[in-house]
C-alpha cells in the first residue's frame, strides 16, 4: 500500500531514512504507532486528499416516474422522466445491470425475459 509521507524529512527514529523528502508517495507510510487509526497522520493525510478530490460533488437525482409502456411474452419496455444533469442511464433487473452500453435516452426494452416470471426494475 502506498501512503502519503506526512513529514518532509529524510530521517526517522532508529536511524532509518526515508527515500523521499518531498512529502510525496512512499512505501514507508506504515511507520509509527498510529498509522492505521483515524487520528493517525497517514489516514488524516489521505482523508484530506480524498476530500479535496471529491469536494463540491453533488450526486444527481435518480430518474423518476419509471413506467412500463409495453409488455410481450418475453419483453418489457420501460420509460422514465429525464434527469437534466444525467449523461446516461443504466437499467437493473433484479439487481443486475441489463443494458450493455449506457442508455442515452429515456426508454429501454428488455427482451430476455421468461413468460410468467416476476421482475423488479430500477
Short mmCIF file of C-alpha atoms in Angstrom, two decimals:
data_model
loop_
_atom_site.label_atom_id
_atom_site.label_comp_id
_atom_site.label_asym_id
_atom_site.label_seq_id
_atom_site.Cartn_x
_atom_site.Cartn_y
_atom_site.Cartn_z
CA UNK A 1 0.00 0.00 0.00
CA UNK A 2 1.26 3.46 -0.83
CA UNK A 3 0.74 6.15 1.79
CA UNK A 4 1.44 9.86 1.64
CA UNK A 5 4.53 10.91 3.50
CA UNK A 6 3.28 13.44 6.03
CA UNK A 7 6.57 14.93 7.15
CA UNK A 8 9.21 16.35 4.81
CA UNK A 9 12.25 14.71 6.38
CA UNK A 10 14.77 12.07 5.48
CA UNK A 11 15.27 10.62 8.96
CA UNK A 12 13.06 8.65 11.31
CA UNK A 13 13.77 7.01 14.65
CA UNK A 14 16.09 4.03 14.68
CA UNK A 15 18.48 5.53 12.15
CA UNK A 16 16.37 4.58 9.13
CA UNK A 17 15.93 7.04 6.30
CA UNK A 18 13.05 7.97 4.06
CA UNK A 19 13.81 7.91 0.33
CA UNK A 20 11.52 10.84 -0.39
CA UNK A 21 11.94 14.11 1.45
CA UNK A 22 9.35 16.00 -0.61
CA UNK A 23 6.29 14.57 1.10
CA UNK A 24 5.18 12.52 -1.89
CA UNK A 25 4.04 8.89 -2.00
CA UNK A 26 6.27 6.30 -0.40
CA UNK A 27 6.30 2.70 0.80
CA UNK A 28 7.21 3.70 4.37
CA UNK A 29 3.76 5.11 5.14
CA UNK A 30 3.13 2.45 7.75
CA UNK A 31 5.83 3.78 10.07
CA UNK A 32 4.70 4.98 13.50
CA UNK A 33 2.38 3.80 16.26
CA UNK A 34 -0.80 5.45 14.98
CA UNK A 35 -0.56 4.98 11.22
CA UNK A 36 -3.74 2.93 10.92
CA UNK A 37 -6.02 4.76 13.33
CA UNK A 38 -8.42 7.56 12.43
CA UNK A 39 -6.30 10.11 14.29
CA UNK A 40 -3.05 8.94 12.67
CA UNK A 41 -1.10 11.24 10.37
CA UNK A 42 -1.25 8.89 7.39
CA UNK A 43 -5.04 8.45 7.42
CA UNK A 44 -5.56 12.15 8.11
CA UNK A 45 -3.40 13.00 5.09
CA UNK A 46 -5.29 10.51 2.89
CA UNK A 47 -8.66 11.86 4.05
CA UNK A 48 -7.53 15.39 3.27
CA UNK A 49 -6.57 14.35 -0.28
CA UNK A 50 -9.82 12.48 -0.83
CA UNK A 51 -11.86 15.40 0.50
CA UNK A 52 -10.03 17.73 -1.87
CA UNK A 53 -10.65 15.48 -4.87
CA UNK A 54 -14.32 14.86 -4.09
CA UNK A 55 -15.15 18.24 -2.58
CA UNK A 56 -18.13 20.00 -4.06
CA UNK A 57 -19.54 16.85 -5.62
CA UNK A 58 -23.32 16.72 -5.60
CA UNK A 59 -24.91 13.44 -6.61
CA UNK A 60 -27.56 13.71 -9.31
CA UNK A 61 -31.21 12.84 -8.74
CA UNK A 62 -32.49 9.41 -9.59
CA UNK A 63 -34.84 9.13 -12.56
CA UNK A 64 -38.49 9.44 -11.55
CA UNK A 65 -41.72 8.05 -12.95
CA UNK A 66 -40.38 4.70 -14.15
CA UNK A 67 -43.21 3.21 -16.18
CA UNK A 68 -43.92 0.06 -18.13
CA UNK A 69 -45.01 1.15 -21.60
CA UNK A 70 -45.38 -2.24 -23.33
CA UNK A 71 -45.27 -5.95 -22.43
CA UNK A 72 -44.93 -9.11 -24.54
CA UNK A 73 -44.34 -12.75 -23.57
CA UNK A 74 -40.58 -12.19 -23.36
CA UNK A 75 -40.03 -8.41 -23.15
CA UNK A 76 -40.95 -5.25 -21.31
CA UNK A 77 -40.47 -1.66 -22.47
CA UNK A 78 -39.70 0.96 -19.85
CA UNK A 79 -39.63 4.74 -19.81
CA UNK A 80 -38.73 7.33 -17.19
CA UNK A 81 -38.52 11.06 -16.70
CA UNK A 82 -35.26 12.67 -17.87
CA UNK A 83 -32.78 13.88 -15.26
CA UNK A 84 -31.25 17.12 -16.58
CA UNK A 85 -27.76 16.52 -15.16
CA UNK A 86 -27.54 12.85 -16.22
CA UNK A 87 -25.20 11.86 -19.06
CA UNK A 88 -26.86 8.46 -19.43
CA UNK A 89 -28.72 5.72 -17.64
CA UNK A 90 -28.39 2.06 -16.65
CA UNK A 91 -31.28 -0.33 -16.09
CA UNK A 92 -31.12 -3.05 -13.45
CA UNK A 93 -33.32 -6.15 -13.39
CA UNK A 94 -33.49 -7.87 -10.01
CA UNK A 95 -30.30 -6.03 -9.03
CA UNK A 96 -28.22 -6.88 -12.12
CA UNK A 97 -27.40 -4.43 -14.90
CA UNK A 98 -29.15 -5.44 -18.13
CA UNK A 99 -28.12 -2.79 -20.67
CA UNK A 100 -24.75 -3.08 -22.40
CA UNK A 101 -23.79 0.48 -23.22
CA UNK A 102 -25.07 3.45 -21.26
CA UNK A 103 -28.56 4.44 -22.38
CA UNK A 104 -28.64 7.99 -23.73
CA UNK A 105 -32.43 8.33 -23.96
CA UNK A 106 -35.27 7.70 -21.53
CA UNK A 107 -36.55 4.35 -22.83
CA UNK A 108 -35.32 0.79 -22.76
CA UNK A 109 -36.69 -2.59 -23.84
CA UNK A 110 -35.54 -5.72 -22.03
CA UNK A 111 -36.23 -8.69 -24.28
CA UNK A 112 -34.59 -11.52 -22.34
CA UNK A 113 -37.49 -12.35 -20.04
CA UNK A 114 -39.38 -15.54 -19.24
CA UNK A 115 -43.15 -15.51 -19.53
CA UNK A 116 -44.88 -15.83 -16.15
CA UNK A 117 -41.84 -14.66 -14.13
CA UNK A 118 -41.78 -11.62 -11.85
CA UNK A 119 -39.08 -8.98 -12.29
CA UNK A 120 -38.09 -5.81 -10.47
CA UNK A 121 -36.54 -2.95 -12.46
CA UNK A 122 -34.56 0.02 -11.19
#
